[in-house]
Amino acid sequence: MALWADITDSQRHFEIEVPLRALEEPVLRYAIFAFSSRHIDRQRQKDISEALQYHNHCLQLLIPVLSGPRDRITDTVLAAVAILRQHEEMDCEDNQFHLTGTTRILNTVSSFGSSGGLGEAAAWLCLREDIYISLISQRPLRTELHRFSNSDVFHREDDFAWASRMVFLLAKVLKYAFNYDRTVNPSRLEDIGKEIENWNARKPSTFQPIQYVPRSNEVHRRFPGVWMLLPVHVVGVQYYHIAQIILAFSNRPSPSLAYESFKQARNIEKIVRGHLLTVLGLAKSNPRAENTLFTARHSLVSCEF
């Protein structure tokens, strides 16, 4: 799990700190046991009763804390709920109970999005989970994005910070694109689109592919080959193309003439298809970036392919 939980975290909190804390924190330990057992059960097609036992033990510890004063909700608690969210995703029917829990914590305890350490690492993981659900359900994000406004990723210049900024920009797009409230100013999406293009223009050279091979029907290459340096670069570029897909769908004008409407629809389809093929090519070309396989699948669902 740490491979995708830490994908934009240079300090790898889920890989390094979470196991150490789990030695002393039962709530974190049971969350890890629940996720690990469920993962093994799926691979071996075994009964899930052991995973459910660990899950229930974890809930028995979490419920009193989450029902109490806010100051009892620590970064350890947020990390445990975030891990249970990963466990929940493996259910045949995703009820999103733990996603509701993580967003409620983030929206209530304002410091996690910019606290540094494990708390902020868990907050970014929860934000990406919210993004995935927003994509496939075409609903606005539940997370209040201003909770991240004081994060140091907006001031640092390392590649992990740049990737996190693109995650945040995609979250902003989804916040407005799937908000069907007519009071939302349409120019807001245009402004976010400019921010996204600014990110693309200014991103470090390390976000350029180390090799690119275009798709070709002649050699049965259905997707472009887009090989990146590290998983963090794959995430940043993939999220950029997903944001462009959402913007293309959202910025459709409403021409009155049927012919103009048809031309515009064909143009949008061409733009979306180009970005979507890149999203899929990135996932296929970079198997170490496991997150991108999930994101590619969610993108296909959101585009109704």
PDB file of C-alpha atoms in Angstrom:
ATOM      1  CA  MET A   1       0.000   0.000   0.000  1.00  0.00           C
ATOM      2  CA  ALA A   2       2.865   2.385   0.780  1.00  0.00           C
ATOM      3  CA  LEU A   3       3.846   2.376  -2.909  1.00  0.00           C
ATOM      4  CA  TRP A   4       0.733   4.357  -3.811  1.00  0.00           C
ATOM      5  CA  ALA A   5       0.109   6.072  -0.466  1.00  0.00           C
ATOM      6  CA  ASP A   6       3.540   7.746  -0.580  1.00  0.00           C
ATOM      7  CA  ILE A   7       3.642   8.484  -4.283  1.00  0.00           C
ATOM      8  CA  THR A   8       3.787  12.277  -3.802  1.00  0.00           C
ATOM      9  CA  ASP A   9       5.502  12.130  -0.399  1.00  0.00           C
ATOM     10  CA  SER A  10       9.295  12.429  -0.520  1.00  0.00           C
ATOM     11  CA  GLN A  11       9.556  11.384   3.152  1.00  0.00           C
ATOM     12  CA  ARG A  12       7.550   8.156   2.616  1.00  0.00           C
ATOM     13  CA  HIS A  13       5.549   8.406   5.842  1.00  0.00           C
ATOM     14  CA  PHE A  14       3.350   5.369   5.164  1.00  0.00           C
ATOM     15  CA  GLU A  15       6.325   3.180   4.354  1.00  0.00           C
ATOM     16  CA  ILE A  16       8.564   4.298   7.224  1.00  0.00           C
ATOM     17  CA  GLU A  17       6.617   5.994  10.010  1.00  0.00           C
ATOM     18  CA  VAL A  18       3.307   4.117   9.972  1.00  0.00           C
ATOM     19  CA  PRO A  19       4.835   0.667  10.743  1.00  0.00           C
ATOM     20  CA  LEU A  20       6.886   2.171  13.575  1.00  0.00           C
ATOM     21  CA  ARG A  21       3.845   3.861  15.105  1.00  0.00           C
ATOM     22  CA  ALA A  22       1.787   0.704  14.702  1.00  0.00           C
ATOM     23  CA  LEU A  23       4.055  -0.999  17.232  1.00  0.00           C
ATOM     24  CA  GLU A  24       2.698   1.377  19.892  1.00  0.00           C
ATOM     25  CA  GLU A  25      -0.710   2.383  18.469  1.00  0.00           C
ATOM     26  CA  PRO A  26      -3.303  -0.442  18.359  1.00  0.00           C
ATOM     27  CA  VAL A  27      -5.703   1.548  16.161  1.00  0.00           C
ATOM     28  CA  LEU A  28      -3.062   1.823  13.456  1.00  0.00           C
ATOM     29  CA  ARG A  29      -1.947  -1.761  13.920  1.00  0.00           C
ATOM     30  CA  TYR A  30      -5.452  -3.162  13.450  1.00  0.00           C
ATOM     31  CA  ALA A  31      -6.015  -0.945  10.398  1.00  0.00           C
ATOM     32  CA  ILE A  32      -2.869  -2.373   8.795  1.00  0.00           C
ATOM     33  CA  PHE A  33      -3.885  -5.925   9.711  1.00  0.00           C
ATOM     34  CA  ALA A  34      -7.352  -5.397   8.224  1.00  0.00           C
ATOM     35  CA  PHE A  35      -6.004  -4.048   4.940  1.00  0.00           C
ATOM     36  CA  SER A  36      -3.240  -6.651   4.663  1.00  0.00           C
ATOM     37  CA  SER A  37      -5.561  -9.565   5.450  1.00  0.00           C
ATOM     38  CA  ARG A  38      -8.123  -8.379   2.922  1.00  0.00           C
ATOM     39  CA  HIS A  39      -5.437  -7.958   0.271  1.00  0.00           C
ATOM     40  CA  ILE A  40      -4.121 -11.491   0.872  1.00  0.00           C
ATOM     41  CA  ASP A  41      -7.655 -12.911   0.927  1.00  0.00           C
ATOM     42  CA  ARG A  42      -8.381 -11.378  -2.481  1.00  0.00           C
ATOM     43  CA  GLN A  43      -5.206 -12.797  -3.984  1.00  0.00           C
ATOM     44  CA  ARG A  44      -5.850 -16.282  -2.611  1.00  0.00           C
ATOM     45  CA  GLN A  45      -9.649 -16.086  -2.926  1.00  0.00           C
ATOM     46  CA  LYS A  46     -10.048 -17.007   0.723  1.00  0.00           C
ATOM     47  CA  ASP A  47     -12.690 -16.204   3.315  1.00  0.00           C
ATOM     48  CA  ILE A  48     -12.558 -12.587   4.527  1.00  0.00           C
ATOM     49  CA  SER A  49     -13.552 -13.280   8.144  1.00  0.00           C
ATOM     50  CA  GLU A  50     -10.062 -12.591   9.510  1.00  0.00           C
ATOM     51  CA  ALA A  51      -9.923  -9.206   7.782  1.00  0.00           C
ATOM     52  CA  LEU A  52     -13.361  -8.346   9.171  1.00  0.00           C
ATOM     53  CA  GLN A  53     -12.235  -9.208  12.700  1.00  0.00           C
ATOM     54  CA  TYR A  54      -9.301  -6.805  12.456  1.00  0.00           C
ATOM     55  CA  HIS A  55     -11.569  -4.195  10.888  1.00  0.00           C
ATOM     56  CA  ASN A  56     -14.051  -4.485  13.751  1.00  0.00           C
ATOM     57  CA  HIS A  57     -11.270  -4.253  16.355  1.00  0.00           C
ATOM     58  CA  CYS A  58     -10.083  -1.054  14.706  1.00  0.00           C
ATOM     59  CA  LEU A  59     -13.592   0.411  14.630  1.00  0.00           C
ATOM     60  CA  GLN A  60     -14.050  -0.314  18.337  1.00  0.00           C
ATOM     61  CA  LEU A  61     -11.043   1.910  19.003  1.00  0.00           C
ATOM     62  CA  LEU A  62     -11.949   4.576  16.447  1.00  0.00           C
ATOM     63  CA  ILE A  63     -15.614   5.208  17.233  1.00  0.00           C
ATOM     64  CA  PRO A  64     -15.111   6.634  20.765  1.00  0.00           C
ATOM     65  CA  VAL A  65     -12.323   8.904  19.487  1.00  0.00           C
ATOM     66  CA  LEU A  66     -14.304  10.201  16.518  1.00  0.00           C
ATOM     67  CA  SER A  67     -17.335  10.766  18.751  1.00  0.00           C
ATOM     68  CA  GLY A  68     -15.340  12.789  21.272  1.00  0.00           C
ATOM     69  CA  PRO A  69     -13.643  16.198  21.287  1.00  0.00           C
ATOM     70  CA  ARG A  70     -11.726  17.278  18.184  1.00  0.00           C
ATOM     71  CA  ASP A  71      -8.398  17.424  19.994  1.00  0.00           C
ATOM     72  CA  ARG A  72      -8.504  13.621  20.365  1.00  0.00           C
ATOM     73  CA  ILE A  73      -8.353  13.217  16.570  1.00  0.00           C
ATOM     74  CA  THR A  74      -4.628  12.864  15.938  1.00  0.00           C
ATOM     75  CA  ASP A  75      -2.624  12.211  12.795  1.00  0.00           C
ATOM     76  CA  THR A  76      -2.502   8.557  13.850  1.00  0.00           C
ATOM     77  CA  VAL A  77      -6.306   8.425  13.818  1.00  0.00           C
ATOM     78  CA  LEU A  78      -6.466  10.049  10.373  1.00  0.00           C
ATOM     79  CA  ALA A  79      -3.880   7.606   9.014  1.00  0.00           C
ATOM     80  CA  ALA A  80      -5.851   4.660  10.421  1.00  0.00           C
ATOM     81  CA  VAL A  81      -9.097   5.839   8.798  1.00  0.00           C
ATOM     82  CA  ALA A  82      -7.230   6.439   5.527  1.00  0.00           C
ATOM     83  CA  ILE A  83      -5.956   2.847   5.592  1.00  0.00           C
ATOM     84  CA  LEU A  84      -9.467   1.561   6.324  1.00  0.00           C
ATOM     85  CA  ARG A  85     -10.603   3.512   3.279  1.00  0.00           C
ATOM     86  CA  GLN A  86      -8.177   1.449   1.185  1.00  0.00           C
ATOM     87  CA  HIS A  87      -9.680  -1.667   2.805  1.00  0.00           C
ATOM     88  CA  GLU A  88     -13.181  -0.444   1.979  1.00  0.00           C
ATOM     89  CA  GLU A  89     -12.328   0.034  -1.704  1.00  0.00           C
ATOM     90  CA  MET A  90     -11.860  -3.717  -2.032  1.00  0.00           C
ATOM     91  CA  ASP A  91     -15.543  -4.356  -1.271  1.00  0.00           C
ATOM     92  CA  CYS A  92     -17.754  -5.352  -4.195  1.00  0.00           C
ATOM     93  CA  GLU A  93     -20.030  -2.467  -3.264  1.00  0.00           C
ATOM     94  CA  ASP A  94     -18.091   0.585  -2.163  1.00  0.00           C
ATOM     95  CA  ASN A  95     -20.287   2.262   0.457  1.00  0.00           C
ATOM     96  CA  GLN A  96     -17.697   5.032   0.989  1.00  0.00           C
ATOM     97  CA  PHE A  97     -18.236   5.074   4.761  1.00  0.00           C
ATOM     98  CA  HIS A  98     -14.552   5.636   5.486  1.00  0.00           C
ATOM     99  CA  LEU A  99     -14.276   8.198   2.682  1.00  0.00           C
ATOM    100  CA  THR A 100     -17.019  10.112   4.474  1.00  0.00           C
ATOM    101  CA  GLY A 101     -15.029   9.713   7.678  1.00  0.00           C
ATOM    102  CA  THR A 102     -11.768  11.012   6.239  1.00  0.00           C
ATOM    103  CA  THR A 103     -13.354  14.033   4.571  1.00  0.00           C
ATOM    104  CA  ARG A 104     -15.233  14.862   7.766  1.00  0.00           C
ATOM    105  CA  ILE A 105     -11.963  14.765   9.710  1.00  0.00           C
ATOM    106  CA  LEU A 106     -10.176  16.933   7.134  1.00  0.00           C
ATOM    107  CA  ASN A 107     -13.027  19.442   7.038  1.00  0.00           C
ATOM    108  CA  THR A 108     -13.253  19.562  10.837  1.00  0.00           C
ATOM    109  CA  VAL A 109      -9.607  19.516  11.888  1.00  0.00           C
ATOM    110  CA  SER A 110      -8.220  22.218   9.638  1.00  0.00           C
ATOM    111  CA  SER A 111      -4.544  21.698  10.433  1.00  0.00           C
ATOM    112  CA  PHE A 112      -3.984  18.305   8.787  1.00  0.00           C
ATOM    113  CA  GLY A 113      -3.818  19.628   5.218  1.00  0.00           C
ATOM    114  CA  SER A 114      -0.790  21.746   6.054  1.00  0.00           C
ATOM    115  CA  SER A 115       0.581  20.226   9.258  1.00  0.00           C
ATOM    116  CA  GLY A 116       3.528  18.387   7.750  1.00  0.00           C
ATOM    117  CA  GLY A 117       4.462  14.892   8.894  1.00  0.00           C
ATOM    118  CA  LEU A 118       2.114  11.930   8.859  1.00  0.00           C
ATOM    119  CA  GLY A 119      -0.994  14.090   9.232  1.00  0.00           C
ATOM    120  CA  GLU A 120      -0.403  15.946   5.989  1.00  0.00           C
ATOM    121  CA  ALA A 121       0.717  12.784   4.184  1.00  0.00           C
ATOM    122  CA  ALA A 122      -2.570  11.126   5.163  1.00  0.00           C
ATOM    123  CA  ALA A 123      -4.500  14.250   4.141  1.00  0.00           C
ATOM    124  CA  TRP A 124      -3.068  14.151   0.610  1.00  0.00           C
ATOM    125  CA  LEU A 125      -3.880  10.440   0.355  1.00  0.00           C
ATOM    126  CA  CYS A 126      -7.465  11.192   1.405  1.00  0.00           C
ATOM    127  CA  LEU A 127      -7.684  14.002  -1.151  1.00  0.00           C
ATOM    128  CA  ARG A 128      -6.621  11.644  -3.939  1.00  0.00           C
ATOM    129  CA  GLU A 129      -9.284   9.174  -2.786  1.00  0.00           C
ATOM    130  CA  ASP A 130     -11.867  11.947  -2.971  1.00  0.00           C
ATOM    131  CA  ILE A 131     -10.650  12.754  -6.493  1.00  0.00           C
ATOM    132  CA  TYR A 132     -11.131   9.151  -7.616  1.00  0.00           C
ATOM    133  CA  ILE A 133     -14.709   9.042  -6.344  1.00  0.00           C
ATOM    134  CA  SER A 134     -15.485  12.448  -7.850  1.00  0.00           C
ATOM    135  CA  LEU A 135     -14.247  11.235 -11.237  1.00  0.00           C
ATOM    136  CA  ILE A 136     -16.362   8.082 -11.391  1.00  0.00           C
ATOM    137  CA  SER A 137     -19.482   9.600  -9.800  1.00  0.00           C
ATOM    138  CA  GLN A 138     -19.195  13.020 -11.512  1.00  0.00           C
ATOM    139  CA  ARG A 139     -19.952  14.739  -8.224  1.00  0.00           C
ATOM    140  CA  PRO A 140     -18.055  17.650  -6.637  1.00  0.00           C
ATOM    141  CA  LEU A 141     -15.313  16.904  -4.157  1.00  0.00           C
ATOM    142  CA  ARG A 142     -16.358  16.701  -0.531  1.00  0.00           C
ATOM    143  CA  THR A 143     -13.010  17.967   0.759  1.00  0.00           C
ATOM    144  CA  GLU A 144     -12.705  21.660   1.583  1.00  0.00           C
ATOM    145  CA  LEU A 145      -9.616  22.567  -0.426  1.00  0.00           C
ATOM    146  CA  HIS A 146      -8.708  25.677   1.547  1.00  0.00           C
ATOM    147  CA  ARG A 147      -7.553  23.295   4.290  1.00  0.00           C
ATOM    148  CA  PHE A 148      -4.447  22.696   2.138  1.00  0.00           C
ATOM    149  CA  SER A 149      -3.709  26.351   1.386  1.00  0.00           C
ATOM    150  CA  ASN A 150      -0.866  26.632   3.921  1.00  0.00           C
ATOM    151  CA  SER A 151       0.900  23.464   2.800  1.00  0.00           C
ATOM    152  CA  ASP A 152       4.565  23.925   1.992  1.00  0.00           C
ATOM    153  CA  VAL A 153       4.098  22.138  -1.357  1.00  0.00           C
ATOM    154  CA  PHE A 154       3.068  25.522  -2.761  1.00  0.00           C
ATOM    155  CA  HIS A 155       6.444  26.998  -1.813  1.00  0.00           C
ATOM    156  CA  ARG A 156       8.855  24.115  -2.407  1.00  0.00           C
ATOM    157  CA  GLU A 157      10.412  23.448  -5.801  1.00  0.00           C
ATOM    158  CA  ASP A 158      11.126  19.715  -5.593  1.00  0.00           C
ATOM    159  CA  ASP A 159       9.371  17.261  -7.915  1.00  0.00           C
ATOM    160  CA  PHE A 160       7.138  15.862  -5.165  1.00  0.00           C
ATOM    161  CA  ALA A 161       5.815  19.361  -4.481  1.00  0.00           C
ATOM    162  CA  TRP A 162       5.178  19.952  -8.188  1.00  0.00           C
ATOM    163  CA  ALA A 163       3.232  16.700  -8.452  1.00  0.00           C
ATOM    164  CA  SER A 164       1.190  17.595  -5.356  1.00  0.00           C
ATOM    165  CA  ARG A 165       0.317  20.968  -6.899  1.00  0.00           C
ATOM    166  CA  MET A 166      -1.087  19.185  -9.942  1.00  0.00           C
ATOM    167  CA  VAL A 167      -3.126  16.920  -7.653  1.00  0.00           C
ATOM    168  CA  PHE A 168      -4.508  20.056  -6.014  1.00  0.00           C
ATOM    169  CA  LEU A 169      -5.274  21.674  -9.393  1.00  0.00           C
ATOM    170  CA  LEU A 170      -7.214  18.619 -10.554  1.00  0.00           C
ATOM    171  CA  ALA A 171      -9.132  18.741  -7.278  1.00  0.00           C
ATOM    172  CA  LYS A 172     -10.013  22.390  -8.002  1.00  0.00           C
ATOM    173  CA  VAL A 173     -11.240  21.470 -11.477  1.00  0.00           C
ATOM    174  CA  LEU A 174     -13.487  18.738 -10.086  1.00  0.00           C
ATOM    175  CA  LYS A 175     -14.782  21.047  -7.363  1.00  0.00           C
ATOM    176  CA  TYR A 176     -16.194  23.424  -9.975  1.00  0.00           C
ATOM    177  CA  ALA A 177     -16.753  21.229 -13.046  1.00  0.00           C
ATOM    178  CA  PHE A 178     -19.155  18.901 -11.258  1.00  0.00           C
ATOM    179  CA  ASN A 179     -20.839  21.666  -9.277  1.00  0.00           C
ATOM    180  CA  TYR A 180     -24.174  22.123 -11.006  1.00  0.00           C
ATOM    181  CA  ASP A 181     -25.115  25.151  -8.932  1.00  0.00           C
ATOM    182  CA  ARG A 182     -25.894  27.913 -11.430  1.00  0.00           C
ATOM    183  CA  THR A 183     -24.429  30.526  -9.106  1.00  0.00           C
ATOM    184  CA  VAL A 184     -20.911  29.259  -9.887  1.00  0.00           C
ATOM    185  CA  ASN A 185     -19.097  31.739 -12.142  1.00  0.00           C
ATOM    186  CA  PRO A 186     -18.107  30.013 -15.434  1.00  0.00           C
ATOM    187  CA  SER A 187     -14.948  32.123 -15.597  1.00  0.00           C
ATOM    188  CA  ARG A 188     -13.677  30.284 -12.521  1.00  0.00           C
ATOM    189  CA  LEU A 189     -12.954  27.201 -14.610  1.00  0.00           C
ATOM    190  CA  GLU A 190     -11.167  29.352 -17.175  1.00  0.00           C
ATOM    191  CA  ASP A 191      -8.922  30.723 -14.443  1.00  0.00           C
ATOM    192  CA  ILE A 192      -8.142  27.219 -13.180  1.00  0.00           C
ATOM    193  CA  GLY A 193      -7.406  26.170 -16.755  1.00  0.00           C
ATOM    194  CA  LYS A 194      -4.810  28.946 -16.949  1.00  0.00           C
ATOM    195  CA  GLU A 195      -3.265  27.749 -13.676  1.00  0.00           C
ATOM    196  CA  ILE A 196      -3.009  24.254 -15.125  1.00  0.00           C
ATOM    197  CA  GLU A 197      -1.341  25.493 -18.307  1.00  0.00           C
ATOM    198  CA  ASN A 198       1.036  27.546 -16.177  1.00  0.00           C
ATOM    199  CA  TRP A 199       1.942  24.377 -14.256  1.00  0.00           C
ATOM    200  CA  ASN A 200       2.586  22.559 -17.514  1.00  0.00           C
ATOM    201  CA  ALA A 201       4.720  25.373 -18.920  1.00  0.00           C
ATOM    202  CA  ARG A 202       6.821  25.791 -15.772  1.00  0.00           C
ATOM    203  CA  LYS A 203       7.140  22.197 -14.577  1.00  0.00           C
ATOM    204  CA  PRO A 204      10.718  20.904 -14.138  1.00  0.00           C
ATOM    205  CA  SER A 205      12.377  19.110 -17.049  1.00  0.00           C
ATOM    206  CA  THR A 206      12.240  15.892 -15.007  1.00  0.00           C
ATOM    207  CA  PHE A 207       8.527  15.721 -15.854  1.00  0.00           C
ATOM    208  CA  GLN A 208       9.371  15.226 -19.531  1.00  0.00           C
ATOM    209  CA  PRO A 209       9.250  11.606 -20.776  1.00  0.00           C
ATOM    210  CA  ILE A 210      12.600   9.869 -21.005  1.00  0.00           C
ATOM    211  CA  GLN A 211      11.176   8.102 -24.058  1.00  0.00           C
ATOM    212  CA  TYR A 212       8.012   8.600 -26.079  1.00  0.00           C
ATOM    213  CA  VAL A 213       6.723   6.253 -28.782  1.00  0.00           C
ATOM    214  CA  PRO A 214       3.473   7.280 -30.505  1.00  0.00           C
ATOM    215  CA  ARG A 215       0.639   4.816 -30.901  1.00  0.00           C
ATOM    216  CA  SER A 216       0.498   2.936 -34.186  1.00  0.00           C
ATOM    217  CA  ASN A 217      -2.153   0.745 -35.749  1.00  0.00           C
ATOM    218  CA  GLU A 218       0.435  -0.797 -38.049  1.00  0.00           C
ATOM    219  CA  VAL A 219       2.343  -2.467 -35.205  1.00  0.00           C
ATOM    220  CA  HIS A 220      -0.727  -3.010 -32.994  1.00  0.00           C
ATOM    221  CA  ARG A 221       0.407  -0.378 -30.476  1.00  0.00           C
ATOM    222  CA  ARG A 222      -2.925   0.852 -29.164  1.00  0.00           C
ATOM    223  CA  PHE A 223      -1.503   3.320 -26.646  1.00  0.00           C
ATOM    224  CA  PRO A 224       1.481   5.637 -26.815  1.00  0.00           C
ATOM    225  CA  GLY A 225       4.548   4.575 -24.869  1.00  0.00           C
ATOM    226  CA  VAL A 226       5.325   7.305 -22.331  1.00  0.00           C
ATOM    227  CA  TRP A 227       8.190   6.279 -20.069  1.00  0.00           C
ATOM    228  CA  MET A 228       8.861   8.591 -17.120  1.00  0.00           C
ATOM    229  CA  LEU A 229      11.774   8.866 -14.715  1.00  0.00           C
ATOM    230  CA  LEU A 230       9.930   8.125 -11.438  1.00  0.00           C
ATOM    231  CA  PRO A 231       6.361   7.297 -10.326  1.00  0.00           C
ATOM    232  CA  VAL A 232       5.929  10.818  -8.930  1.00  0.00           C
ATOM    233  CA  HIS A 233       6.451  12.230 -12.430  1.00  0.00           C
ATOM    234  CA  VAL A 234       3.882   9.813 -13.861  1.00  0.00           C
ATOM    235  CA  VAL A 235       1.279  11.029 -11.374  1.00  0.00           C
ATOM    236  CA  GLY A 236       1.919  14.704 -12.074  1.00  0.00           C
ATOM    237  CA  VAL A 237       1.664  14.326 -15.855  1.00  0.00           C
ATOM    238  CA  GLN A 238      -1.269  11.916 -15.718  1.00  0.00           C
ATOM    239  CA  TYR A 239      -3.272  14.245 -13.486  1.00  0.00           C
ATOM    240  CA  TYR A 240      -2.514  17.087 -15.910  1.00  0.00           C
ATOM    241  CA  HIS A 241      -4.086  15.155 -18.789  1.00  0.00           C
ATOM    242  CA  ILE A 242      -7.090  14.158 -16.671  1.00  0.00           C
ATOM    243  CA  ALA A 243      -7.625  17.807 -15.777  1.00  0.00           C
ATOM    244  CA  GLN A 244      -7.574  18.658 -19.487  1.00  0.00           C
ATOM    245  CA  ILE A 245     -10.216  16.002 -20.144  1.00  0.00           C
ATOM    246  CA  ILE A 246     -12.527  17.448 -17.488  1.00  0.00           C
ATOM    247  CA  LEU A 247     -11.960  20.983 -18.779  1.00  0.00           C
ATOM    248  CA  ALA A 248     -12.746  19.895 -22.345  1.00  0.00           C
ATOM    249  CA  PHE A 249     -16.069  18.448 -21.225  1.00  0.00           C
ATOM    250  CA  SER A 250     -16.855  21.425 -19.003  1.00  0.00           C
ATOM    251  CA  ASN A 251     -15.995  24.285 -21.351  1.00  0.00           C
ATOM    252  CA  ARG A 252     -18.385  23.310 -24.129  1.00  0.00           C
ATOM    253  CA  PRO A 253     -20.162  26.309 -25.622  1.00  0.00           C
ATOM    254  CA  SER A 254     -23.826  25.957 -26.506  1.00  0.00           C
ATOM    255  CA  PRO A 255     -24.105  26.997 -30.176  1.00  0.00           C
ATOM    256  CA  SER A 256     -27.580  27.369 -31.529  1.00  0.00           C
ATOM    257  CA  LEU A 257     -26.874  25.842 -34.949  1.00  0.00           C
ATOM    258  CA  ALA A 258     -26.961  22.057 -35.129  1.00  0.00           C
ATOM    259  CA  TYR A 259     -23.974  21.906 -37.535  1.00  0.00           C
ATOM    260  CA  GLU A 260     -21.818  24.039 -35.237  1.00  0.00           C
ATOM    261  CA  SER A 261     -22.863  21.899 -32.290  1.00  0.00           C
ATOM    262  CA  PHE A 262     -21.880  18.753 -34.187  1.00  0.00           C
ATOM    263  CA  LYS A 263     -18.482  20.196 -35.148  1.00  0.00           C
ATOM    264  CA  GLN A 264     -17.821  21.253 -31.576  1.00  0.00           C
ATOM    265  CA  ALA A 265     -18.768  17.807 -30.263  1.00  0.00           C
ATOM    266  CA  ARG A 266     -16.367  16.139 -32.717  1.00  0.00           C
ATOM    267  CA  ASN A 267     -13.587  18.519 -31.706  1.00  0.00           C
ATOM    268  CA  ILE A 268     -14.156  17.827 -27.996  1.00  0.00           C
ATOM    269  CA  GLU A 269     -14.148  14.082 -28.671  1.00  0.00           C
ATOM    270  CA  LYS A 270     -10.790  14.413 -30.452  1.00  0.00           C
ATOM    271  CA  ILE A 271      -9.271  16.406 -27.573  1.00  0.00           C
ATOM    272  CA  VAL A 272     -10.587  14.021 -24.930  1.00  0.00           C
ATOM    273  CA  ARG A 273      -9.435  10.944 -26.842  1.00  0.00           C
ATOM    274  CA  GLY A 274      -5.907  12.345 -27.187  1.00  0.00           C
ATOM    275  CA  HIS A 275      -5.565  13.097 -23.479  1.00  0.00           C
ATOM    276  CA  LEU A 276      -7.213   9.805 -22.487  1.00  0.00           C
ATOM    277  CA  LEU A 277      -4.808   7.780 -24.637  1.00  0.00           C
ATOM    278  CA  THR A 278      -1.921   9.527 -22.892  1.00  0.00           C
ATOM    279  CA  VAL A 279      -3.447   8.749 -19.477  1.00  0.00           C
ATOM    280  CA  LEU A 280      -3.668   5.074 -20.443  1.00  0.00           C
ATOM    281  CA  GLY A 281      -0.231   5.064 -22.064  1.00  0.00           C
ATOM    282  CA  LEU A 282       1.359   6.477 -18.916  1.00  0.00           C
ATOM    283  CA  ALA A 283      -0.223   3.747 -16.806  1.00  0.00           C
ATOM    284  CA  LYS A 284       0.794   0.967 -19.190  1.00  0.00           C
ATOM    285  CA  SER A 285       4.365   2.225 -19.634  1.00  0.00           C
ATOM    286  CA  ASN A 286       5.136   2.743 -15.944  1.00  0.00           C
ATOM    287  CA  PRO A 287       4.062  -0.345 -13.946  1.00  0.00           C
ATOM    288  CA  ARG A 288       5.957   0.841 -10.851  1.00  0.00           C
ATOM    289  CA  ALA A 289       3.463   3.689 -10.532  1.00  0.00           C
ATOM    290  CA  GLU A 290       0.593   1.469  -9.385  1.00  0.00           C
ATOM    291  CA  ASN A 291      -1.681   4.425  -8.649  1.00  0.00           C
ATOM    292  CA  THR A 292      -1.819   5.305 -12.310  1.00  0.00           C
ATOM    293  CA  LEU A 293      -3.548   2.028 -13.172  1.00  0.00           C
ATOM    294  CA  PHE A 294      -6.390   2.909 -10.790  1.00  0.00           C
ATOM    295  CA  THR A 295      -6.536   6.456 -12.121  1.00  0.00           C
ATOM    296  CA  ALA A 296      -6.616   5.249 -15.722  1.00  0.00           C
ATOM    297  CA  ARG A 297      -9.532   2.965 -14.903  1.00  0.00           C
ATOM    298  CA  HIS A 298     -11.425   5.789 -13.185  1.00  0.00           C
ATOM    299  CA  SER A 299     -10.769   8.041 -16.185  1.00  0.00           C
ATOM    300  CA  LEU A 300     -12.256   5.446 -18.533  1.00  0.00           C
ATOM    301  CA  VAL A 301     -15.349   5.241 -16.343  1.00  0.00           C
ATOM    302  CA  SER A 302     -15.720   9.019 -16.165  1.00  0.00           C
ATOM    303  CA  CYS A 303     -15.435   9.288 -19.962  1.00  0.00           C
ATOM    304  CA  GLU A 304     -17.947   6.419 -20.339  1.00  0.00           C
ATOM    305  CA  PHE A 305     -15.618   4.312 -22.495  1.00  0.00           C
TER     306      PHE A 305
END
